[in-house]
mmCIF file of C-alpha atoms in Angstrom:
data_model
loop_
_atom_site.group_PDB
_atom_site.id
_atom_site.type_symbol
_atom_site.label_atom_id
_atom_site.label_comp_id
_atom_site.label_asym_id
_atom_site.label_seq_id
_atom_site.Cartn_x
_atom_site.Cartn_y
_atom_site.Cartn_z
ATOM 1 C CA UNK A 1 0.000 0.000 0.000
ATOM 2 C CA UNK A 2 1.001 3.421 -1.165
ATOM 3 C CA UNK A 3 1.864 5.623 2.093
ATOM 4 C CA UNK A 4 -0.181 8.734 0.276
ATOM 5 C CA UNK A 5 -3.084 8.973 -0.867
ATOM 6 C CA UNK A 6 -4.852 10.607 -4.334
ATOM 7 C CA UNK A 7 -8.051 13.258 -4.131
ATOM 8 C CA UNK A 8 -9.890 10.814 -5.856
ATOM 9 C CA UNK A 9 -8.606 7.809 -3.042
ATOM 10 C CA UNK A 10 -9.564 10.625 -0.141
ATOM 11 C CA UNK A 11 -12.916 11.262 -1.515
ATOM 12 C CA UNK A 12 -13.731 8.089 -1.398
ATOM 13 C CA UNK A 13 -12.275 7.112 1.956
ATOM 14 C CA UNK A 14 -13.872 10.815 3.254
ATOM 15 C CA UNK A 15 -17.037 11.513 1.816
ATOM 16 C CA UNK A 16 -16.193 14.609 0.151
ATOM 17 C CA UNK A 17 -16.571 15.817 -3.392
ATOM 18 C CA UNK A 18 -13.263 16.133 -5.070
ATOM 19 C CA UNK A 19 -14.451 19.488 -5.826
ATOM 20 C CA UNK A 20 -14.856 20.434 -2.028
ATOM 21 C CA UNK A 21 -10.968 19.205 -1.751
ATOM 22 C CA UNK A 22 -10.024 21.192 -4.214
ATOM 23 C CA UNK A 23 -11.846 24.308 -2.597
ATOM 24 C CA UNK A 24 -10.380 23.455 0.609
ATOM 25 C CA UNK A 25 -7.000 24.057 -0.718
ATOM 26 C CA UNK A 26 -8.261 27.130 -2.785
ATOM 27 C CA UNK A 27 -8.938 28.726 0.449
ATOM 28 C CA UNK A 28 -6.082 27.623 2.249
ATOM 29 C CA UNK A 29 -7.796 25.676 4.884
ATOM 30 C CA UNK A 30 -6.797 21.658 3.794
ATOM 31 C CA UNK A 31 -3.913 21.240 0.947
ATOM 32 C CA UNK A 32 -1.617 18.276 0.030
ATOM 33 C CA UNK A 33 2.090 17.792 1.347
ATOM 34 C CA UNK A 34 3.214 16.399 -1.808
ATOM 35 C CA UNK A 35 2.771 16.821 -5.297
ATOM 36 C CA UNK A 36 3.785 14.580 -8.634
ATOM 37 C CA UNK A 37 6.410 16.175 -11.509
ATOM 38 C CA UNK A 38 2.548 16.464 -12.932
ATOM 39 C CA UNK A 39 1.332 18.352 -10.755
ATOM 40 C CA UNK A 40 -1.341 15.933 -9.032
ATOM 41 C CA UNK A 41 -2.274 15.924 -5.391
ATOM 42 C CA UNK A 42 -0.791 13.155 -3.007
ATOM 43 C CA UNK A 43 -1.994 13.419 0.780
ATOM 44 C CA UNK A 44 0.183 11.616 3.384
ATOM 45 C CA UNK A 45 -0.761 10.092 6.909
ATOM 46 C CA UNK A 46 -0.197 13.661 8.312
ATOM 47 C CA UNK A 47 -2.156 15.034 5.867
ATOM 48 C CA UNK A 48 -4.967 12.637 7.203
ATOM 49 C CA UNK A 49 -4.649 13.569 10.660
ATOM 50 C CA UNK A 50 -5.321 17.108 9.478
ATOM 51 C CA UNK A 51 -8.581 16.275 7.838
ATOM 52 C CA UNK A 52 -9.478 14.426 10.464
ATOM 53 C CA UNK A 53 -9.566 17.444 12.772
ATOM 54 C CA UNK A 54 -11.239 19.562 10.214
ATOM 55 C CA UNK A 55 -14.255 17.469 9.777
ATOM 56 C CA UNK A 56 -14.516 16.630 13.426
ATOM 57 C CA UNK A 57 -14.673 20.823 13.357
ATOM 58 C CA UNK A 58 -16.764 20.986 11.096
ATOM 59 C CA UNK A 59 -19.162 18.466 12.933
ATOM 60 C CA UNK A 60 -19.338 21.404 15.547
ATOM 61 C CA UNK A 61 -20.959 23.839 12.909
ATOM 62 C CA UNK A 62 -18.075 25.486 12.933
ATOM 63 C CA UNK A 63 -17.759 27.637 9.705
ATOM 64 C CA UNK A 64 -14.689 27.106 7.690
ATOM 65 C CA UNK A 65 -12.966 30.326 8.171
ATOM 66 C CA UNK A 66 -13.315 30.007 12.200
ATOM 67 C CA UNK A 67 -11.867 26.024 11.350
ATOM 68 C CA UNK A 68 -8.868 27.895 9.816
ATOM 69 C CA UNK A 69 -7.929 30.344 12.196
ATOM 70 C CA UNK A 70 -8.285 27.872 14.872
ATOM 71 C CA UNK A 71 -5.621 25.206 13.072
ATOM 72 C CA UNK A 72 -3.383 28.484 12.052
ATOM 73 C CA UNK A 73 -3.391 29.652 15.725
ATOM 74 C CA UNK A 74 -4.204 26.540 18.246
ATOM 75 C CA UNK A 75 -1.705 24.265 20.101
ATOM 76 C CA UNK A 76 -4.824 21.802 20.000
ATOM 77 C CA UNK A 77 -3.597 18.235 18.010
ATOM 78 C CA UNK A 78 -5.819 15.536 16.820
ATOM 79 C CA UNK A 79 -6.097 14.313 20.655
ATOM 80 C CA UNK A 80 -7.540 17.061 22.040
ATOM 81 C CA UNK A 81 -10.474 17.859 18.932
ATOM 82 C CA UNK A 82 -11.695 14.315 19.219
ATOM 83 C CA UNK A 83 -12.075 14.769 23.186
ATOM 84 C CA UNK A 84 -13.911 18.120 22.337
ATOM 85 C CA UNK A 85 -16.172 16.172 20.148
ATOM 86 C CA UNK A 86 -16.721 12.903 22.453
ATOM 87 C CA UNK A 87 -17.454 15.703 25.164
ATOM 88 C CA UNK A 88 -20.238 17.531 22.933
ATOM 89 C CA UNK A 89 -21.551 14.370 21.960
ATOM 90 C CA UNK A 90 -21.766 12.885 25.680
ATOM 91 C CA UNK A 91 -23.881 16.153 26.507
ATOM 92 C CA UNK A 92 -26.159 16.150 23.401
ATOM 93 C CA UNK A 93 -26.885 12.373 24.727
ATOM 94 C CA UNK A 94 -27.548 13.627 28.007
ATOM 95 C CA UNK A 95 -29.595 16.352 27.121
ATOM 96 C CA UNK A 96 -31.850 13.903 24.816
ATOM 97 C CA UNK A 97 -31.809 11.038 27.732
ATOM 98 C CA UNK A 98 -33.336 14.298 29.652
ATOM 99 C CA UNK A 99 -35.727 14.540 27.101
ATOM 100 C CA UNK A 100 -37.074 11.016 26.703
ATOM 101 C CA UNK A 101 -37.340 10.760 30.534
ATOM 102 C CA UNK A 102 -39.624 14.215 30.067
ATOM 103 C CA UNK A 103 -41.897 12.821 26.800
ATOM 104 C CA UNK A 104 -42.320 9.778 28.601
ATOM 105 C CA UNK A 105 -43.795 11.364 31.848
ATOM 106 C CA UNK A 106 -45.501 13.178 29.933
ATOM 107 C CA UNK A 107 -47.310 10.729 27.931
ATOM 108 C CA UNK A 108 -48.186 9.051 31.453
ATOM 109 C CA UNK A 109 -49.765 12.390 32.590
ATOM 110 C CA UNK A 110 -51.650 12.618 28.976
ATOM 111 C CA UNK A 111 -52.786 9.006 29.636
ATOM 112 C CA UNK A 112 -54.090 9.720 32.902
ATOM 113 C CA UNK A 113 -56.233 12.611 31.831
ATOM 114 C CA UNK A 114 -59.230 12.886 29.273
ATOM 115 C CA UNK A 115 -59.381 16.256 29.662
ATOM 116 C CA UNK A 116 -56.153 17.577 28.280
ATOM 117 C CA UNK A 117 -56.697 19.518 24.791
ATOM 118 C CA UNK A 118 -54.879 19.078 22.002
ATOM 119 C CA UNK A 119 -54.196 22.526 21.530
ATOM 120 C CA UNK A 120 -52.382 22.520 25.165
ATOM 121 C CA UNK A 121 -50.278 19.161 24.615
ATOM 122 C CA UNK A 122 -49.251 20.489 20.895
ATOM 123 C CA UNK A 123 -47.902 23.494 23.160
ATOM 124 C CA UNK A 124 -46.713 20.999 26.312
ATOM 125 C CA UNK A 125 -44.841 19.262 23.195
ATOM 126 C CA UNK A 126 -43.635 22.024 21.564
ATOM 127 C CA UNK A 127 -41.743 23.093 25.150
ATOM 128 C CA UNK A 128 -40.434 20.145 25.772
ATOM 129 C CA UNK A 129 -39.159 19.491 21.939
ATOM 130 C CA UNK A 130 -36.927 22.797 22.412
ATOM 131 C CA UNK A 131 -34.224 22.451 24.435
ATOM 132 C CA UNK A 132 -35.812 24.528 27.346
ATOM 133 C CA UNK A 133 -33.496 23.306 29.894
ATOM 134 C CA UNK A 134 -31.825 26.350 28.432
ATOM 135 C CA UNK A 135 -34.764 27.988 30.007
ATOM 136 C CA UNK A 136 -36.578 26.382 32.948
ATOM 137 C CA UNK A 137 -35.333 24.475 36.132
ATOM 138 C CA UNK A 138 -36.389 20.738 36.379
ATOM 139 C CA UNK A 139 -38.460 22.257 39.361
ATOM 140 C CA UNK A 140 -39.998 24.980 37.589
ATOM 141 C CA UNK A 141 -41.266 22.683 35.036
ATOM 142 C CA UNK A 142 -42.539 20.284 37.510
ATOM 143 C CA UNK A 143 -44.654 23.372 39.086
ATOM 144 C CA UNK A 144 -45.752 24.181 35.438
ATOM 145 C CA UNK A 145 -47.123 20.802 34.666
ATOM 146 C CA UNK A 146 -49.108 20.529 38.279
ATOM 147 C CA UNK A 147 -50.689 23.440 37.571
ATOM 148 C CA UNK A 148 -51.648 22.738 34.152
ATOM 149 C CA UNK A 149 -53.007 19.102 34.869
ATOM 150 C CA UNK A 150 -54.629 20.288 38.572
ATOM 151 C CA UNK A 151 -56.427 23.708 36.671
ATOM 152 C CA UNK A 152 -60.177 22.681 35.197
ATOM 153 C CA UNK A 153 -59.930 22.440 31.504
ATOM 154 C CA UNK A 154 -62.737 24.805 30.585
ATOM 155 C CA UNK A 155 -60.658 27.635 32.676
ATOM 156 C CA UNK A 156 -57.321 26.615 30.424
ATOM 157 C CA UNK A 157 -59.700 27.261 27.602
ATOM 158 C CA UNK A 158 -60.942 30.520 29.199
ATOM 159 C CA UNK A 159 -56.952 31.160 29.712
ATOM 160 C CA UNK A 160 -56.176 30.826 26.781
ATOM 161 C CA UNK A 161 -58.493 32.536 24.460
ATOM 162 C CA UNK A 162 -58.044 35.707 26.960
ATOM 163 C CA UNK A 163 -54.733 35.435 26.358
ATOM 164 C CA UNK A 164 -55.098 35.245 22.333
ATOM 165 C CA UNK A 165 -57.292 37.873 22.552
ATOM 166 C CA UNK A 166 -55.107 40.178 24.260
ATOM 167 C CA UNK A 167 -52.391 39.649 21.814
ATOM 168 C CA UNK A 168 -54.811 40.535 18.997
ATOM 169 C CA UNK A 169 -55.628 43.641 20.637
ATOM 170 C CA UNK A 170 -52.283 44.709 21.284
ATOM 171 C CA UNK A 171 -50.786 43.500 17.529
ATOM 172 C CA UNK A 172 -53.792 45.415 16.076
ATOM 173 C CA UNK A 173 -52.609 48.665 18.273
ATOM 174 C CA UNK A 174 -48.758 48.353 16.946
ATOM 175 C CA UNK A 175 -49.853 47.775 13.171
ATOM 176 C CA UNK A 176 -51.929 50.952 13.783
ATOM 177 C CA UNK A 177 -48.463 52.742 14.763
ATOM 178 C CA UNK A 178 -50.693 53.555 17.977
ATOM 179 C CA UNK A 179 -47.527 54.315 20.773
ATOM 180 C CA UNK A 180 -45.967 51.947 23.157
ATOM 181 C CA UNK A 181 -46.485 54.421 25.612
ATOM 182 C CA UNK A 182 -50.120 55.236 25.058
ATOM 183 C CA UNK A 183 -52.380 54.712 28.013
ATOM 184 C CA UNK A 184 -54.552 51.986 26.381
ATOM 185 C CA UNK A 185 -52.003 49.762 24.713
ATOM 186 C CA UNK A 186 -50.168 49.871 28.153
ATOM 187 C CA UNK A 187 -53.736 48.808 30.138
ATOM 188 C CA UNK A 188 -53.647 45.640 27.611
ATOM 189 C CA UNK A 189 -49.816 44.791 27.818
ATOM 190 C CA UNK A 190 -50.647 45.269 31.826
ATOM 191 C CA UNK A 191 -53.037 42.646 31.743
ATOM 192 C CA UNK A 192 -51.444 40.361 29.358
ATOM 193 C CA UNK A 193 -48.390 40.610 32.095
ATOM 194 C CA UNK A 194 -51.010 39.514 35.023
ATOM 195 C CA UNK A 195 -52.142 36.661 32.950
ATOM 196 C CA UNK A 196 -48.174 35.235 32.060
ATOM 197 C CA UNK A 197 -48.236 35.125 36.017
ATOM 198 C CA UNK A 198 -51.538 33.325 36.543
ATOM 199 C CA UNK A 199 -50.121 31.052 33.535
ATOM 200 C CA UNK A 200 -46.609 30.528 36.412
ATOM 201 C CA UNK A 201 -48.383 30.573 38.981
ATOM 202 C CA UNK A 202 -47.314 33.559 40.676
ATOM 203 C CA UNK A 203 -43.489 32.180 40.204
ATOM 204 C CA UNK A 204 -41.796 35.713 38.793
ATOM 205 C CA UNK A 205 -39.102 33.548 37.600
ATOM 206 C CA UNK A 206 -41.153 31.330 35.624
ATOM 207 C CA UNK A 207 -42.883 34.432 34.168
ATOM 208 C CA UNK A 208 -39.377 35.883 33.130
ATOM 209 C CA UNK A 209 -37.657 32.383 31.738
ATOM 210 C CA UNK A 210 -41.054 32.192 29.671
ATOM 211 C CA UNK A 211 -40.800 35.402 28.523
ATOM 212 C CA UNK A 212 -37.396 35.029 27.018
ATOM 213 C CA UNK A 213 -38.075 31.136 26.023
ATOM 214 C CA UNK A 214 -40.838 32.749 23.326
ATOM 215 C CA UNK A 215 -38.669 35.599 22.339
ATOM 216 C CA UNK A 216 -36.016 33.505 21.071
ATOM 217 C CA UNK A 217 -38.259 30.522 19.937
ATOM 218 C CA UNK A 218 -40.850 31.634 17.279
ATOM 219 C CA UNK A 219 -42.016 28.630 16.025
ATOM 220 C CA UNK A 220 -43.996 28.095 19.392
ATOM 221 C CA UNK A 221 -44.754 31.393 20.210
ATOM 222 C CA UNK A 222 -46.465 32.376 16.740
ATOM 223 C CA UNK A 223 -48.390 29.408 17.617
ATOM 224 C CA UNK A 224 -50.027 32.274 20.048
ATOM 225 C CA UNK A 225 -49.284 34.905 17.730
ATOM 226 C CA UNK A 226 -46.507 36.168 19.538
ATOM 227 C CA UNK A 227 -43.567 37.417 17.632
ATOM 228 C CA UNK A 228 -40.158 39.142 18.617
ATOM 229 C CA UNK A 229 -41.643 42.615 16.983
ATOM 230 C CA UNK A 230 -45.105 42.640 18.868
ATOM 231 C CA UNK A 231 -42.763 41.137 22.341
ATOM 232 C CA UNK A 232 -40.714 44.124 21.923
ATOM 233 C CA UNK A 233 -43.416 46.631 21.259
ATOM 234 C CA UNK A 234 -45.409 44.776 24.759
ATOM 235 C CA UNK A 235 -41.810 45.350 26.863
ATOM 236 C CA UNK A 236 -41.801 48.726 25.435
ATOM 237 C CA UNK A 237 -45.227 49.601 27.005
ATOM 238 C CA UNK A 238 -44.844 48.319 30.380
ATOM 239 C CA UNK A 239 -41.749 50.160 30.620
ATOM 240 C CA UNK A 240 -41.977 53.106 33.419
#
């Protein structure tokens, strides 16, 4: 066996386009140690090692130009990237062991209960799909799912549809250009801000971790038709 290797052999063995080799060594990032009187690529074993480190990188999301400066400027060897990588990889498993633990209790509180909408677990779901341990305490989300399994169901409803409501009225005021600051589109964001803390149960902490959970997720919170403009122009108007 040859001890180098052609772009066409590291393609292959790699996964990458011959073309994305190529680039890589446009760039400066990845290039070959050796070249033939012909002026084709050879890769050796150090070469290799190299590549290694990139892709295991580049399984980081790192983008390329971040990958470069990093090999140009770190002490870090082949060692240390793959124990970056088996460390990230350890947590994501943790985080989605986390995750099945929640979805399963879950399901055992949703097969308890014939009351609980469908609306409300799409929403449950839709928490517990995002990594909200970002967000809430293992605590705080216990607290959130007692009170949502001990309140009646036609008061959730009642909850809810107050709570729509109120977002209507206040998204209707801001695409009216009606002020932040005017005296009727603070009375709604007011009440809006007493019913996030019947929603936590008084818990100002919940209230505040589930205000910034829906800022930065919008997929959930348009799902209330709650976006990142209309939070703004709410913080805006209970702002003294």
């Amino acid at each position: 066996m040859s001890n180098y290797w052609t772009t066409g052999q590291l393609a292959a063995l790699t996964g990458l386009s011959i073309r994305t080799l190529r680039y890589y060594d446009q760039i400066g990032l990845f290039s070959p140690s050796l070249y033939t009187k012909a002026g084709h690529r050879r890769y050796t074993s150090e070469d290799m090692q190299l590549l290694l480190q990139i892709l295991v990188l580049k399984k980081m999301h790192l983008p390329l130009e971040e990958i470069k400066e990093i090999i140009r400027t770190s002490s870090q060897n082949l060692l240390d990237t793959l124990d970056q990588q088996i460390n990230r990889i350890k947590t994501e498993v943790a985080m989605q062991q986390k995750l099945l633990h929640q979805l399963e209790q879950t399901r055992v509180e949703a097969a308890k209960s014939d009351r609980i909408s469908f609306e409300g677990l799409t929403s449950l779901f839709e928490l517990i799909r995002l990594n909200h341990s970002n967000y809430f305490t293992e605590e705080q989300l216990q607290k959130l799912r007692e009170r949502y399994l001990n309140t009646n169901d036609k008061v959730l409803k009642q909850e809810e549809k107050q709570f729509k409501d109120l977002l209507k009225a206040l998204k209707d005021s801001m695409e009216k250009e009606i002020s932040s600051q005017d005296a009727s589109v603070q009375e709604l964001a007011i009440k809006w801000q007493e019913l996030t803390r019947i929603f936590s149960d008084g818990d100002s902490e919940i209230t505040k971790n589930a205000e910034k959970f829906y800022a930065e997720n919008p997929q959930p919170a348009l799902h209330y038709g709650l976006d990142s403009t209309l939070y703004k122009y709410i913080q805006e108007a209970l702002e003294e």
